[in-house]
PDB file of C-alpha atoms in Angstrom:
ATOM      1  CA  THR Y 559      10.313  22.184  24.128  1.00  0.00           C
ATOM      2  CA  PHE Y 560       9.162  24.375  27.006  1.00  0.00           C
ATOM      3  CA  ASP Y 561       8.416  22.718  30.326  1.00  0.00           C
ATOM      4  CA  ILE Y 562       5.853  24.873  32.105  1.00  0.00           C
ATOM      5  CA  ILE Y 563       5.825  23.868  35.772  1.00  0.00           C
ATOM      6  CA  ASN Y 564       3.547  25.123  38.533  1.00  0.00           C
ATOM      7  CA  GLN Y 565       5.767  25.542  41.591  1.00  0.00           C
ATOM      8  CA  TYR Y 566       3.091  27.401  43.563  1.00  0.00           C
ATOM      9  CA  SER Y 567       0.806  25.919  46.219  1.00  0.00           C
ATOM     10  CA  TYR Y 568      -2.281  26.941  44.213  1.00  0.00           C
ATOM     11  CA  THR Y 569      -3.652  26.178  40.757  1.00  0.00           C
ATOM     12  CA  VAL Y 570      -2.258  28.132  37.820  1.00  0.00           C
ATOM     13  CA  TRP Y 571      -4.002  28.182  34.471  1.00  0.00           C
ATOM     14  CA  ALA Y 572      -1.276  28.353  31.809  1.00  0.00           C
ATOM     15  CA  ALA Y 573      -1.968  29.636  28.320  1.00  0.00           C
ATOM     16  CA  ALA Y 574       0.191  29.596  25.211  1.00  0.00           C
ATOM     17  CA  SER Y 575      -0.097  31.031  21.762  1.00  0.00           C
ATOM     18  CA  PRO Y 576       0.267  28.907  19.770  1.00  0.00           C
ATOM     19  CA  ASP Y 577      -1.054  25.754  21.462  1.00  0.00           C
ATOM     20  CA  GLY Y 578      -3.900  26.592  23.840  1.00  0.00           C
ATOM     21  CA  GLY Y 579      -4.079  26.241  27.594  1.00  0.00           C
ATOM     22  CA  ARG Y 580      -3.924  23.888  30.563  1.00  0.00           C
ATOM     23  CA  ARG Y 581      -4.848  23.707  34.221  1.00  0.00           C
ATOM     24  CA  LEU Y 582      -1.757  23.080  36.340  1.00  0.00           C
ATOM     25  CA  ASP Y 583      -2.215  22.097  39.952  1.00  0.00           C
ATOM     26  CA  GLN Y 584       0.732  22.316  42.329  1.00  0.00           C
ATOM     27  CA  GLY Y 585       3.707  20.382  40.919  1.00  0.00           C
ATOM     28  CA  GLN Y 586       2.089  19.615  37.567  1.00  0.00           C
ATOM     29  CA  SER Y 587       3.820  20.419  34.298  1.00  0.00           C
ATOM     30  CA  TRP Y 588       2.928  21.000  30.655  1.00  0.00           C
ATOM     31  CA  ASN Y 589       5.443  20.071  27.959  1.00  0.00           C
ATOM     32  CA  LEU Y 590       4.923  22.536  25.145  1.00  0.00           C
ATOM     33  CA  ASN Y 591       6.598  21.653  21.835  1.00  0.00           C
ATOM     34  CA  VAL Y 592       7.244  24.723  19.693  1.00  0.00           C
ATOM     35  CA  ASN Y 593       8.502  24.587  16.130  1.00  0.00           C
ATOM     36  CA  PRO Y 594      11.887  26.169  15.346  1.00  0.00           C
ATOM     37  CA  GLY Y 595      11.394  29.542  13.673  1.00  0.00           C
ATOM     38  CA  THR Y 596       8.271  30.337  15.693  1.00  0.00           C
ATOM     39  CA  THR Y 597       7.847  34.083  16.221  1.00  0.00           C
ATOM     40  CA  ASN Y 598       5.390  36.255  18.156  1.00  0.00           C
ATOM     41  CA  ALA Y 599       4.697  33.405  20.566  1.00  0.00           C
ATOM     42  CA  ARG Y 600       3.553  33.898  24.149  1.00  0.00           C
ATOM     43  CA  ILE Y 601       3.099  31.949  27.349  1.00  0.00           C
ATOM     44  CA  CYS Y 602       1.089  33.455  30.176  1.00  0.00           C
ATOM     45  CA  GLY Y 603      -0.190  32.523  33.601  1.00  0.00           C
ATOM     46  CA  ARG Y 604      -3.855  33.021  34.505  1.00  0.00           C
ATOM     47  CA  THR Y 605      -5.437  33.013  37.960  1.00  0.00           C
ATOM     48  CA  ASN Y 606      -8.802  32.251  39.543  1.00  0.00           C
ATOM     49  CA  CYS Y 607     -10.264  30.552  36.485  1.00  0.00           C
ATOM     50  CA  ASN Y 608     -13.484  28.607  36.324  1.00  0.00           C
ATOM     51  CA  PHE Y 609     -14.280  26.549  33.208  1.00  0.00           C
ATOM     52  CA  ASP Y 610     -17.125  24.208  32.349  1.00  0.00           C
ATOM     53  CA  ALA Y 611     -16.745  20.780  30.701  1.00  0.00           C
ATOM     54  CA  ASN Y 612     -16.609  22.493  27.284  1.00  0.00           C
ATOM     55  CA  GLY Y 613     -13.676  24.719  28.267  1.00  0.00           C
ATOM     56  CA  GLN Y 614     -15.811  27.860  28.504  1.00  0.00           C
ATOM     57  CA  GLY Y 615     -15.477  30.208  31.477  1.00  0.00           C
ATOM     58  CA  ARG Y 616     -13.511  33.146  32.816  1.00  0.00           C
ATOM     59  CA  CYS Y 617     -10.240  33.999  34.561  1.00  0.00           C
ATOM     60  CA  GLU Y 618      -9.643  36.856  36.976  1.00  0.00           C
ATOM     61  CA  THR Y 619      -6.262  37.580  35.335  1.00  0.00           C
ATOM     62  CA  GLY Y 620      -5.031  36.662  31.861  1.00  0.00           C
ATOM     63  CA  ASP Y 621      -8.486  35.734  30.514  1.00  0.00           C
ATOM     64  CA  CYS Y 622      -8.475  34.400  26.922  1.00  0.00           C
ATOM     65  CA  ASN Y 623     -11.918  35.476  25.703  1.00  0.00           C
ATOM     66  CA  GLY Y 624     -13.547  33.026  28.112  1.00  0.00           C
ATOM     67  CA  ARG Y 625     -11.722  29.955  26.775  1.00  0.00           C
ATOM     68  CA  LEU Y 626      -9.462  27.383  28.409  1.00  0.00           C
ATOM     69  CA  GLU Y 627      -7.758  26.794  25.044  1.00  0.00           C
ATOM     70  CA  CYS Y 628      -6.301  30.235  24.440  1.00  0.00           C
ATOM     71  CA  GLN Y 629      -6.553  31.379  20.816  1.00  0.00           C
ATOM     72  CA  GLY Y 630      -4.614  34.610  21.076  1.00  0.00           C
ATOM     73  CA  TYR Y 631      -3.132  36.499  23.978  1.00  0.00           C
ATOM     74  CA  GLY Y 632      -4.390  36.677  27.555  1.00  0.00           C
ATOM     75  CA  THR Y 633      -5.869  39.954  28.776  1.00  0.00           C
ATOM     76  CA  PRO Y 634      -3.717  41.944  31.238  1.00  0.00           C
ATOM     77  CA  PRO Y 635      -3.001  41.825  34.062  1.00  0.00           C
ATOM     78  CA  ASN Y 636      -1.020  38.652  33.552  1.00  0.00           C
ATOM     79  CA  THR Y 637       2.512  37.360  33.520  1.00  0.00           C
ATOM     80  CA  LEU Y 638       3.318  37.238  29.858  1.00  0.00           C
ATOM     81  CA  ALA Y 639       6.500  35.768  28.399  1.00  0.00           C
ATOM     82  CA  GLU Y 640       7.077  36.496  24.717  1.00  0.00           C
ATOM     83  CA  PHE Y 641       9.524  34.511  22.659  1.00  0.00           C
ATOM     84  CA  ALA Y 642      10.844  34.161  19.131  1.00  0.00           C
ATOM     85  CA  LEU Y 643      12.952  31.194  18.052  1.00  0.00           C
ATOM     86  CA  ASN Y 644      15.138  31.364  14.992  1.00  0.00           C
ATOM     87  CA  HIS Y 645      18.458  30.059  13.757  1.00  0.00           C
ATOM     88  CA  GLN Y 646      20.631  32.969  14.913  1.00  0.00           C
ATOM     89  CA  THR Y 647      19.175  34.053  18.237  1.00  0.00           C
ATOM     90  CA  SER Y 648      16.238  33.497  20.560  1.00  0.00           C
ATOM     91  CA  LEU Y 649      14.479  36.320  22.366  1.00  0.00           C
ATOM     92  CA  PHE Y 650      12.622  36.062  25.692  1.00  0.00           C
ATOM     93  CA  THR Y 651      10.898  39.083  27.244  1.00  0.00           C
ATOM     94  CA  CYS Y 652       8.253  39.912  29.853  1.00  0.00           C
ATOM     95  CA  PRO Y 653       6.751  43.079  28.298  1.00  0.00           C
ATOM     96  CA  SER Y 654       3.988  43.693  30.835  1.00  0.00           C
ATOM     97  CA  GLY Y 655       5.892  42.867  34.019  1.00  0.00           C
ATOM     98  CA  THR Y 656       4.988  39.802  36.016  1.00  0.00           C
ATOM     99  CA  ASN Y 657       2.675  38.682  38.774  1.00  0.00           C
ATOM    100  CA  TYR Y 658       4.361  35.257  38.827  1.00  0.00           C
ATOM    101  CA  ARG Y 659       8.019  34.337  38.906  1.00  0.00           C
ATOM    102  CA  VAL Y 660       9.038  33.338  35.390  1.00  0.00           C
ATOM    103  CA  VAL Y 661      12.336  31.539  34.775  1.00  0.00           C
ATOM    104  CA  PHE Y 662      13.742  30.699  31.354  1.00  0.00           C
ATOM    105  CA  CYS Y 663      16.429  28.029  31.418  1.00  0.00           C
ATOM    106  CA  PRO Y 664      18.148  26.645  28.290  1.00  0.00           C
TER     107      PRO Y 664
END
């Protein structure tokens, strides 16, 4: 389980592949349950998003093809955390740098 928490004073639009996306206002969290053995998974933060009632819209950073529910990977620039979970080791990386502070805690 990943707990994605917005500790900023502004809204962050989180996205995850697999599992979609969420709006997180200051202090809000999203509990993301990921199956053991998941590989090539990503969590990213998006900014300045505007979505309609159907989840269609755009983000200034990390846009997911105009969708709130991300079905792939957000477009750079974005803070992107990649992870793979398996029985022997887990890998966490930020391949594109970050524009948010990202903390992984076991």
